[in-house]
Short mmCIF file of C-alpha atoms and ligand atoms in Angstrom, two decimals:
data_model
loop_
_atom_site.label_atom_id
_atom_site.label_comp_id
_atom_site.label_asym_id
_atom_site.label_seq_id
_atom_site.Cartn_x
_atom_site.Cartn_y
_atom_site.Cartn_z
CA UNK A 1 0.18 0.27 0.07
CA UNK A 2 1.84 3.65 -1.37
CA UNK A 3 1.81 6.43 1.83
CA UNK A 4 -0.40 8.34 2.25
CA UNK A 5 -0.09 11.89 0.48
CA UNK A 6 0.29 15.15 2.97
CA UNK A 7 0.25 18.41 1.87
CA UNK A 8 1.46 21.10 4.03
CA UNK A 9 0.57 24.74 2.87
CA UNK A 10 3.24 27.27 4.44
CA UNK A 11 6.46 25.84 5.57
CA UNK A 12 7.17 28.25 7.99
CA UNK A 13 7.32 27.83 12.14
CA UNK A 14 4.36 25.68 12.16
CA UNK A 15 4.43 23.81 8.76
CA UNK A 16 7.39 22.31 8.63
CA UNK A 17 7.16 21.00 11.99
CA UNK A 18 4.46 19.35 10.81
CA UNK A 19 5.54 18.38 7.42
CA UNK A 20 8.81 16.53 9.10
CA UNK A 21 6.57 15.33 12.07
CA UNK A 22 4.21 13.43 9.22
CA UNK A 23 7.53 12.28 7.12
CA UNK A 24 8.71 10.59 10.45
CA UNK A 25 5.17 8.90 10.83
CA UNK A 26 5.87 7.60 7.47
CA UNK A 27 3.48 9.44 5.13
CA UNK A 28 4.69 11.19 1.85
CA UNK A 29 4.82 14.86 2.17
CA UNK A 30 5.03 17.76 -0.37
CA UNK A 31 5.77 21.34 1.26
CA UNK A 32 4.26 23.75 0.02
CA UNK A 33 5.43 27.40 -0.04
CA UNK A 34 5.17 30.63 -1.72
CA UNK A 35 8.59 31.67 -0.81
CA UNK A 36 10.88 30.43 -3.32
CA UNK A 37 14.01 31.34 -1.61
CA UNK A 38 12.65 29.60 1.65
CA UNK A 39 11.92 26.87 -0.30
CA UNK A 40 15.08 26.44 -1.77
CA UNK A 41 16.89 26.82 1.26
CA UNK A 42 14.60 23.80 2.98
CA UNK A 43 15.63 21.02 -0.73
CA UNK A 44 19.60 22.03 -0.02
CA UNK A 45 18.85 21.02 3.81
CA UNK A 46 18.48 24.37 5.91
CA UNK A 47 16.50 25.26 8.39
CA UNK A 48 15.67 28.70 9.86
CA UNK A 49 13.17 26.81 12.54
CA UNK A 50 15.05 26.02 15.66
CA UNK A 51 12.85 23.53 16.61
CA UNK A 52 13.91 21.49 13.43
CA UNK A 53 17.72 21.13 13.33
CA UNK A 54 19.72 20.66 10.00
CA UNK A 55 20.18 17.04 10.27
CA UNK A 56 16.62 16.29 11.23
CA UNK A 57 15.78 18.05 8.03
CA UNK A 58 18.32 16.12 6.43
CA UNK A 59 17.31 12.92 7.64
CA UNK A 60 13.65 14.15 6.67
CA UNK A 61 14.73 14.75 2.94
CA UNK A 62 17.15 11.45 2.86
CA UNK A 63 13.60 9.76 3.37
CA UNK A 64 13.00 10.41 -0.39
CA UNK A 65 9.17 11.22 1.26
CA UNK A 66 9.66 15.03 1.81
CA UNK A 67 9.39 17.14 -1.08
CA UNK A 68 9.93 21.23 -0.82
CA UNK A 69 8.10 22.82 -3.62
CA UNK A 70 6.32 26.58 -4.76
CA UNK A 71 3.81 24.58 -7.51
CA UNK A 72 0.50 23.57 -6.57
CA UNK A 73 0.53 21.17 -8.88
CA UNK A 74 2.63 18.87 -6.73
CA UNK A 75 -0.43 18.76 -4.63
CA UNK A 76 -2.34 16.41 -7.55
CA UNK A 77 -3.99 13.34 -5.54
CA UNK A 78 -3.63 14.15 -1.93
CA UNK A 79 -5.21 12.61 0.70
CA UNK A 80 -4.60 15.34 3.40
CA UNK A 81 -3.91 19.20 2.90
CA UNK A 82 -3.02 21.44 6.19
CA UNK A 83 -3.04 25.21 5.96
CA UNK A 84 -0.66 26.88 8.32
CA UNK A 85 -0.19 30.36 6.30
CA UNK A 86 -0.05 33.12 8.25
CA UNK A 87 -2.91 35.46 9.65
CA UNK A 88 -1.82 38.73 10.00
CA UNK A 89 -3.91 42.00 11.02
CA UNK A 90 -3.63 44.70 8.27
CA UNK A 91 -4.60 48.33 9.66
CA UNK A 92 -5.76 46.75 12.63
CA UNK A 93 -8.20 44.56 10.96
CA UNK A 94 -7.96 41.08 10.30
CA UNK A 95 -5.84 39.78 6.91
CA UNK A 96 -7.40 36.54 5.33
CA UNK A 97 -5.78 36.49 2.34
CA UNK A 98 -3.17 34.02 2.45
CA UNK A 99 -5.90 31.51 3.87
CA UNK A 100 -8.02 32.84 0.80
CA UNK A 101 -5.15 32.37 -1.46
CA UNK A 102 -4.26 28.95 -0.16
CA UNK A 103 -7.48 27.82 -0.46
CA UNK A 104 -7.59 28.94 -4.46
CA UNK A 105 -4.35 27.10 -4.67
CA UNK A 106 -5.32 24.00 -3.77
CA UNK A 107 -9.28 23.72 -4.37
CA UNK A 108 -8.61 22.24 -7.84
CA UNK A 109 -6.86 19.07 -6.16
CA UNK A 110 -9.38 18.78 -3.74
CA UNK A 111 -11.15 15.08 -4.65
CA UNK A 112 -13.98 13.05 -3.57
CA UNK A 113 -12.91 11.45 0.01
CA UNK A 114 -9.51 13.57 0.75
CA UNK A 115 -9.40 15.91 3.66
CA UNK A 116 -8.47 19.17 3.85
CA UNK A 117 -7.54 21.13 7.51
CA UNK A 118 -7.11 24.54 8.25
CA UNK A 119 -4.34 24.94 11.08
CA UNK A 120 -4.10 28.85 11.07
CA UNK A 121 -5.27 30.61 13.78
CA UNK A 122 -8.44 32.78 13.12
CA UNK A 123 -12.03 33.70 14.39
CA UNK A 124 -14.49 31.59 14.42
CA UNK A 125 -16.44 30.88 11.72
CA UNK A 126 -13.38 30.71 9.12
CA UNK A 127 -13.37 27.39 8.20
CA UNK A 128 -17.06 26.86 7.10
CA UNK A 129 -17.66 30.41 5.59
CA UNK A 130 -14.73 31.44 4.58
CA UNK A 131 -12.92 28.67 3.28
CA UNK A 132 -14.77 25.92 2.33
CA UNK A 133 -16.86 27.89 -0.16
CA UNK A 134 -13.75 28.49 -1.67
CA UNK A 135 -12.87 24.65 -1.91
CA UNK A 136 -16.41 23.75 -3.05
CA UNK A 137 -15.95 26.10 -5.74
CA UNK A 138 -12.96 25.78 -6.96
CA UNK A 139 -13.69 21.29 -6.97
CA UNK A 140 -16.76 21.50 -8.09
CA UNK A 141 -17.49 19.19 -4.54
CA UNK A 142 -18.98 19.55 -1.43
CA UNK A 143 -18.31 19.29 2.12
CA UNK A 144 -19.71 17.42 4.31
CA UNK A 145 -20.40 14.94 1.38
CA UNK A 146 -17.69 14.54 -1.04
CA UNK A 147 -14.74 15.63 1.01
CA UNK A 148 -13.80 15.75 4.61
CA UNK A 149 -12.77 20.00 6.33
CA UNK A 150 -11.59 20.33 9.94
CA UNK A 151 -10.16 22.70 11.83
CA UNK A 152 -7.45 22.18 14.05
CA UNK A 153 -5.06 24.85 16.17
CA UNK A 154 -1.73 24.82 16.42
CA UNK A 155 0.02 25.16 20.03
CA UNK A 156 3.98 24.68 18.68
CA UNK A 157 5.64 26.84 21.16
CA UNK A 158 9.09 27.42 19.31
CA UNK A 159 12.14 26.92 21.15
CA UNK A 160 10.42 24.79 24.37
CA UNK A 161 12.72 21.72 24.49
CA UNK A 162 9.69 19.78 27.23
CA UNK A 163 5.84 20.55 25.39
CA UNK A 164 6.65 19.67 21.36
CA UNK A 165 3.94 19.06 18.47
CA UNK A 166 4.50 15.45 19.66
CA UNK A 167 3.51 15.71 23.22
CA UNK A 168 1.38 18.51 23.56
CA UNK A 169 -2.46 17.35 23.07
CA UNK A 170 -3.96 18.96 19.85
CA UNK A 171 -7.40 19.77 19.48
CA UNK A 172 -9.19 18.64 16.43
CA UNK A 173 -12.70 19.33 14.65
CA UNK A 174 -14.56 18.85 11.51
CA UNK A 175 -17.45 20.25 9.66
CA UNK A 176 -19.32 17.19 10.57
CA UNK A 177 -18.74 14.11 12.65
CA UNK A 178 -17.46 11.82 9.63
CA UNK A 179 -14.78 14.95 9.13
CA UNK A 180 -13.82 15.48 12.63
CA UNK A 181 -13.16 11.61 12.66
CA UNK A 182 -10.63 11.63 9.79
CA UNK A 183 -8.92 14.67 11.02
CA UNK A 184 -8.49 12.61 14.16
CA UNK A 185 -7.53 9.90 13.10
CA UNK A 186 -4.35 11.65 10.83
CA UNK A 187 -3.18 13.84 13.59
CA UNK A 188 -3.56 10.43 15.87
CA UNK A 189 -0.42 9.29 13.72
CA UNK A 190 1.49 12.65 14.72
CA UNK A 191 0.88 13.26 18.17
CA UNK A 192 0.12 11.56 21.81
CA UNK A 193 -3.21 12.73 22.31
CA UNK A 194 -5.78 14.32 20.42
CA UNK A 195 -8.81 16.84 21.90
CA UNK A 196 -11.97 16.22 19.19
CA UNK A 197 -14.50 19.11 19.52
CA UNK A 198 -17.62 19.12 18.17
CA UNK A 199 -17.46 22.05 15.88
CA UNK A 200 -14.69 23.91 13.92
CA UNK A 201 -15.97 27.33 15.73
CA UNK A 202 -15.34 25.47 18.45
CA UNK A 203 -12.10 24.66 17.91
CA UNK A 204 -11.38 27.88 16.13
CA UNK A 205 -12.57 29.64 19.50
CA UNK A 206 -10.20 27.40 21.87
CA UNK A 207 -6.94 28.90 20.07
CA UNK A 208 -8.27 32.78 20.99
CA UNK A 209 -9.23 31.42 24.76
CA UNK A 210 -5.36 30.47 24.84
CA UNK A 211 -4.02 33.45 23.63
CA UNK A 212 -5.96 35.99 24.80
CA UNK A 213 -5.48 34.41 28.42
CA UNK A 214 -2.03 35.34 27.90
CA UNK A 215 -2.18 38.56 26.60
CA UNK A 216 -4.55 39.48 29.45
CA UNK A 217 -2.46 38.08 32.02
CA UNK A 218 0.85 39.28 30.75
CA UNK A 219 -0.57 43.09 30.40
CA UNK A 220 -2.20 42.45 34.61
CA UNK A 221 0.96 41.69 35.71
CA UNK A 222 2.99 44.28 33.69
CA UNK A 223 0.73 46.88 34.42
CA UNK A 224 1.24 45.62 38.48
CA UNK A 225 5.24 46.18 37.54
CA UNK A 226 5.04 49.64 36.40
CA UNK A 227 2.69 50.96 39.56
CA UNK A 228 4.90 48.51 41.88
CA UNK A 229 7.88 50.11 40.39
CA UNK A 230 6.38 53.66 42.03
CA UNK A 231 4.94 52.11 45.03
CA UNK A 232 8.70 50.70 45.59
CA UNK A 233 7.70 47.70 45.98
CA UNK A 234 9.79 44.32 44.55
CA UNK A 235 7.38 42.58 42.24
CA UNK A 236 9.00 39.83 41.38
CA UNK A 237 9.49 38.46 44.87
CA UNK A 238 5.83 38.88 45.46
CA UNK A 239 4.84 36.91 42.94
CA UNK A 240 7.25 34.42 43.48
CA UNK A 241 5.73 34.09 47.18
CA UNK A 242 2.05 34.06 45.15
CA UNK A 243 3.15 31.27 43.14
CA UNK A 244 3.82 28.95 46.55
CA UNK A 245 -0.25 28.73 46.47
CA UNK A 246 -0.73 25.54 45.16
CA UNK A 247 -3.93 25.70 43.55
CA UNK A 248 -6.06 29.10 42.21
CA UNK A 249 -3.10 30.87 40.84
CA UNK A 250 -0.65 30.93 37.98
CA UNK A 251 2.14 33.15 38.09
CA UNK A 252 2.69 34.80 34.78
CA UNK A 253 6.24 37.65 34.39
CA UNK A 254 6.11 41.37 33.40
CA UNK A 255 8.56 41.91 30.50
CA UNK A 256 9.48 44.88 28.33
CA UNK A 257 5.94 44.05 25.94
CA UNK A 258 4.91 40.96 23.64
CA UNK A 259 5.62 40.42 20.49
CA UNK A 260 5.45 37.31 17.25
CA UNK A 261 2.73 36.84 15.41
CA UNK A 262 0.91 35.33 18.29
CA UNK A 263 -0.77 37.03 21.26
CA UNK A 264 -0.19 40.32 19.98
CA UNK A 265 -2.78 39.55 16.98
CA UNK A 266 -4.79 36.56 17.82
CA UNK A 267 -6.61 38.32 20.64
CA UNK A 268 -7.50 40.83 18.37
CA UNK A 269 -8.77 38.46 15.67
CA UNK A 270 -11.60 38.06 18.28
CA UNK A 271 -12.47 41.30 18.75
CA UNK A 272 -12.96 42.03 15.69
CA UNK A 273 -15.38 39.35 15.26
CA UNK A 274 -16.98 40.57 18.66
CA UNK A 275 -17.58 44.19 17.29
CA UNK A 276 -18.64 42.95 13.51
CA UNK A 277 -20.85 40.55 14.74
CA UNK A 278 -22.18 42.29 18.57
CA UNK A 279 -21.41 46.06 17.86
CA UNK A 280 -19.67 45.34 21.09
CA UNK A 281 -16.07 45.97 22.26
CA UNK A 282 -14.11 43.06 24.14
CA UNK A 283 -12.86 45.43 26.97
CA UNK A 284 -10.60 43.45 28.27
CA UNK A 285 -8.70 42.95 25.15
CA UNK A 286 -8.66 46.85 24.18
CA UNK A 287 -7.14 47.16 27.88
CA UNK A 288 -4.40 44.32 27.59
CA UNK A 289 -2.85 45.64 23.83
CA UNK A 290 -2.88 48.97 25.36
CA UNK A 291 -1.30 47.95 28.65
CA UNK A 292 1.63 45.95 26.60
CA UNK A 293 2.29 48.37 23.94
CA UNK A 294 3.22 50.66 26.76
CA UNK A 295 6.01 48.42 27.79
CA UNK A 296 8.57 49.27 25.44
CA UNK A 297 8.35 53.11 26.21
CA UNK A 298 8.23 52.57 30.10
CA UNK A 299 11.42 50.60 29.66
CA UNK A 300 13.33 53.22 27.44
CA UNK A 301 12.44 55.28 30.51
CA UNK A 302 13.48 53.70 33.16
CA UNK A 303 16.94 53.03 31.42
CA UNK A 304 17.36 56.67 30.46
CA UNK A 305 16.47 57.45 34.32
CA UNK A 306 18.86 54.84 35.67
CA UNK A 307 21.77 56.43 32.98
CA UNK A 308 20.30 59.54 34.43
CA UNK A 309 20.49 58.87 38.23
CA UNK A 310 24.63 58.01 37.51
CA UNK A 311 24.78 61.46 35.88
CA UNK A 312 24.68 60.25 32.25
CA UNK A 313 23.03 61.20 29.28
CA UNK A 314 20.93 58.61 26.90
CA UNK A 315 22.15 60.73 23.95
CA UNK A 316 25.54 59.87 22.96
CA UNK A 317 25.68 56.72 25.42
CA UNK A 318 26.88 53.06 24.74
CA UNK A 319 24.20 50.54 25.19
CA UNK A 320 24.29 47.00 25.27
CA UNK A 321 21.15 45.01 24.46
CA UNK A 322 21.09 41.54 25.06
CA UNK A 323 18.51 39.76 23.46
CA UNK A 324 16.36 41.23 20.28
CA UNK A 325 14.43 38.18 19.61
CA UNK A 326 10.52 38.81 20.73
CA UNK A 327 11.11 34.89 22.26
CA UNK A 328 13.98 33.46 24.58
CA UNK A 329 16.23 30.67 22.15
CA UNK A 330 14.60 31.73 19.36
CA UNK A 331 15.56 33.81 16.18
CA UNK A 332 12.12 35.36 15.49
CA UNK A 333 11.90 39.23 15.63
CA UNK A 334 8.09 39.30 14.41
CA UNK A 335 6.96 42.43 16.16
CA UNK A 336 9.87 41.81 19.09
CA UNK A 337 9.47 44.31 21.30
CA UNK A 338 12.93 44.27 22.17
CA UNK A 339 13.59 45.50 18.51
CA UNK A 340 11.19 48.39 19.57
CA UNK A 341 13.25 49.52 22.49
CA UNK A 342 16.64 49.34 20.76
CA UNK A 343 14.63 51.82 18.31
CA UNK A 344 13.39 54.30 21.21
CA UNK A 345 17.03 53.81 22.91
CA UNK A 346 18.62 55.03 19.12
CA UNK A 347 16.12 57.80 18.66
CA UNK A 348 16.80 58.75 21.77
CA UNK A 349 20.45 59.61 20.90
CA UNK A 350 22.13 56.32 22.48
CA UNK A 351 24.71 54.19 20.35
CA UNK A 352 22.93 50.63 20.29
CA UNK A 353 25.07 46.98 20.67
CA UNK A 354 23.43 44.06 20.37
CA UNK A 355 24.47 40.70 21.74
CA UNK A 356 21.83 38.52 19.90
CA UNK A 357 23.02 34.55 18.69
CA UNK A 358 19.99 33.74 16.90
CA UNK A 359 18.27 36.38 14.93
CA UNK A 360 19.46 36.43 10.87
CA UNK A 361 21.73 40.01 10.79
CA UNK A 362 19.14 41.17 7.64
CA UNK A 363 16.47 40.64 10.15
CA UNK A 364 17.80 42.66 12.37
CA UNK A 365 17.05 46.78 13.07
CA UNK A 366 19.85 49.00 10.93
CA UNK A 367 22.38 50.60 13.12
CA UNK A 368 22.35 47.73 15.50
CA UNK A 369 26.00 46.74 15.63
CA UNK A 370 26.07 42.75 16.84
CA UNK A 371 28.82 41.76 19.05
CA UNK A 372 29.95 38.70 21.19
CA UNK A 373 29.33 38.78 24.80
CA UNK A 374 32.50 39.76 26.28
CA UNK A 375 33.81 40.82 29.64
CA UNK A 376 35.16 44.23 27.63
CA UNK A 377 31.95 44.43 25.77
CA UNK A 378 30.01 44.81 29.48
CA UNK A 379 32.50 46.97 31.03
CA UNK A 380 32.16 49.45 27.70
CA UNK A 381 28.91 49.77 28.15
CA UNK A 382 27.22 52.70 29.94
CA UNK A 383 23.97 50.30 30.36
CA UNK A 384 23.80 46.56 29.65
CA UNK A 385 20.00 45.76 29.32
CA UNK A 386 18.53 42.43 29.35
CA UNK A 387 15.39 42.45 27.00
CA UNK A 388 15.43 39.37 25.68
CA UNK A 389 16.93 36.18 28.25
CA UNK A 390 18.31 33.54 25.87
CA UNK A 391 19.61 30.80 27.95
CA UNK A 392 22.79 30.84 26.32
CA UNK A 393 24.15 34.17 27.86
CA UNK A 394 26.53 34.44 30.44
CA UNK A 395 24.28 36.70 33.00
CA UNK A 396 26.87 36.31 36.08
CA UNK A 397 29.19 38.01 33.75
CA UNK A 398 26.98 41.03 32.73
CA UNK A 399 26.31 41.41 37.08
CA UNK A 400 30.01 40.98 37.51
CA UNK A 401 31.51 43.99 35.29
CA UNK A 402 28.65 46.07 34.18
CA UNK A 403 28.41 49.72 35.76
CA UNK A 404 24.90 49.54 35.25
CA UNK A 405 22.07 46.98 34.18
CA UNK A 406 18.40 47.19 33.38
CA UNK A 407 17.46 44.04 33.62
CA UNK A 408 13.28 43.11 32.26
CA UNK A 409 14.08 39.48 32.78
CA UNK A 410 15.08 39.15 36.05
CA UNK A 411 18.12 36.71 35.11
CA UNK A 412 21.05 39.16 36.94
CA UNK A 413 21.87 40.05 40.52
CA UNK A 414 23.83 42.56 42.22
CA UNK A 415 24.22 45.70 43.46
CA UNK A 416 24.44 47.48 39.50
CA UNK A 417 21.00 45.89 38.60
CA UNK A 418 17.72 47.74 38.38
CA UNK A 419 15.03 45.25 37.50
CA UNK A 420 11.53 46.11 35.87
N1 NAD B 501 4.87 30.54 15.08
C1 NAD B 501 4.04 30.18 16.26
O1 NAD B 501 4.44 30.29 17.16
C2 NAD B 501 3.00 29.58 15.64
C3 NAD B 501 1.98 29.01 16.77
C4 NAD B 501 0.54 28.45 17.06
C5 NAD B 501 0.03 29.25 15.65
N2 NAD B 501 0.20 30.16 14.69
C6 NAD B 501 -0.51 30.66 13.66
O2 NAD B 501 0.18 29.18 12.52
C7 NAD B 501 -0.47 30.38 11.51
C8 NAD B 501 1.02 30.29 10.31
O3 NAD B 501 2.08 30.96 11.68
P1 NAD B 501 3.37 30.75 11.04
O4 NAD B 501 4.57 31.25 12.43
O5 NAD B 501 4.08 29.25 10.67
O6 NAD B 501 4.22 31.41 9.95
P2 NAD B 501 5.25 31.63 9.18
O7 NAD B 501 5.48 33.31 8.65
O8 NAD B 501 6.44 31.29 10.13
O9 NAD B 501 4.88 30.84 7.81
C9 NAD B 501 4.07 30.67 6.80
C10 NAD B 501 4.67 30.28 5.61
O10 NAD B 501 3.31 30.60 4.55
C11 NAD B 501 3.79 30.77 3.47
N3 NAD B 501 2.65 31.33 2.65
C12 NAD B 501 1.83 32.42 2.65
N4 NAD B 501 0.88 32.40 1.66
C13 NAD B 501 1.03 31.01 1.22
C14 NAD B 501 0.21 30.29 -0.02
N5 NAD B 501 -0.73 31.11 0.07
N6 NAD B 501 0.56 29.56 -0.28
C15 NAD B 501 2.16 29.01 0.17
N7 NAD B 501 2.49 29.41 1.00
C16 NAD B 501 2.10 30.51 1.90
C17 NAD B 501 4.64 31.64 3.88
O11 NAD B 501 5.98 31.95 2.61
C18 NAD B 501 5.48 31.33 5.22
O12 NAD B 501 6.47 30.83 4.62
C19 NAD B 501 -0.59 31.64 11.67
O13 NAD B 501 -2.03 31.85 11.73
C20 NAD B 501 -0.35 31.80 13.01
O14 NAD B 501 -1.13 32.45 13.80
C21 NAD B 501 1.95 30.50 14.67
#
């Protein structure tokens, strides 16, 4: 019997790990992406996703069952197609153009009995109201009935060595019970546990609950942190004490803001739909966005005040920023608050140098000099700023040799360290 043929549309942070995992589970996989450069690099064994090291990608390619491609025609005869394309905001409004293009691209290859699954994060209703009609009109078939259609939110946490695709429970759904069972059977080959739910809308909302919960709780702790600073109370110590409570509390840590293509964006999909459908504001989301947006400015101000206390001006100061990615141990700078902090400090006249081992140089902001973390760099900086706390950096070295450290992540300790 020939291997099941899977097409994964989008070979990014979500699509590439899924494609590689499916190859490892014995499937024949076409990894489709419109980015020709990305496809070329993948075909030559070069991975840009930390969770898929080059040797793992190399083994997938070596199996002869992983085919990166830019051609939708390579989807011909597929059994399952998973869509993992971006769902950004454009002027604050959901931009589903990539999902639409993926639907139009794959539609002609939909055939009786096949399954299409959307994984991109989006507002409830997208699978049935937007994707289904595109697939039906391009194929002349209907779902449910002729083909299966479902939604399964991705929970991948880039850089997390504990919770990976295979051991994180996967929520699955379909437009009817048969679709749900087909989607469930597919993911059971890839992950340890699936969680079937009754409708695609429930599955779509599940993802938005998860990310809205994080965004709101991070904002709560960020606002408390700014207030605690003025009240002269150590918020980090209070969180540490609070988390000894064995029930009813979950710790969230303050930081320089939220970034990436999930937390600042996904809750807006929900608030946008609430506004559109109900004419009402989702107030928690609006407030959380406001507070989290404020953080880079708050960090820049605190650094400016810290320099001022030492009799130095931010203008002309030499600053060493640790980490520019939006998230530790990753090279992802999309909407990174660390980049925002760097730009604000540059605008105030600071000379910004940065230690950033993960981000590809062409993704770094202009005017920032990238350096290694050495004693000399630390000593020569007027301030060292811990913005994104990659685990590979030596924070003891920083605390030992820096004149002044502003630590937005609670990684450095010592008399010269000021924490967010
Ligand atoms: N990155 C995460 O941690 C994460 C976690 C959970 C969910 N998500 C969601 O998953 C989706 C994908 O996110 P990502 O981080 O993988 O994005 P990404 O930008 O890393 O990758 C998406 C890829 O899709 C490609 N693409 C765009 N339009 C296409 C089309 N019409 N046909 C083929 N390829 C196309 C792009 O070139 C890109 O390579 C988003 O909805 C995101 O919100 C992301």
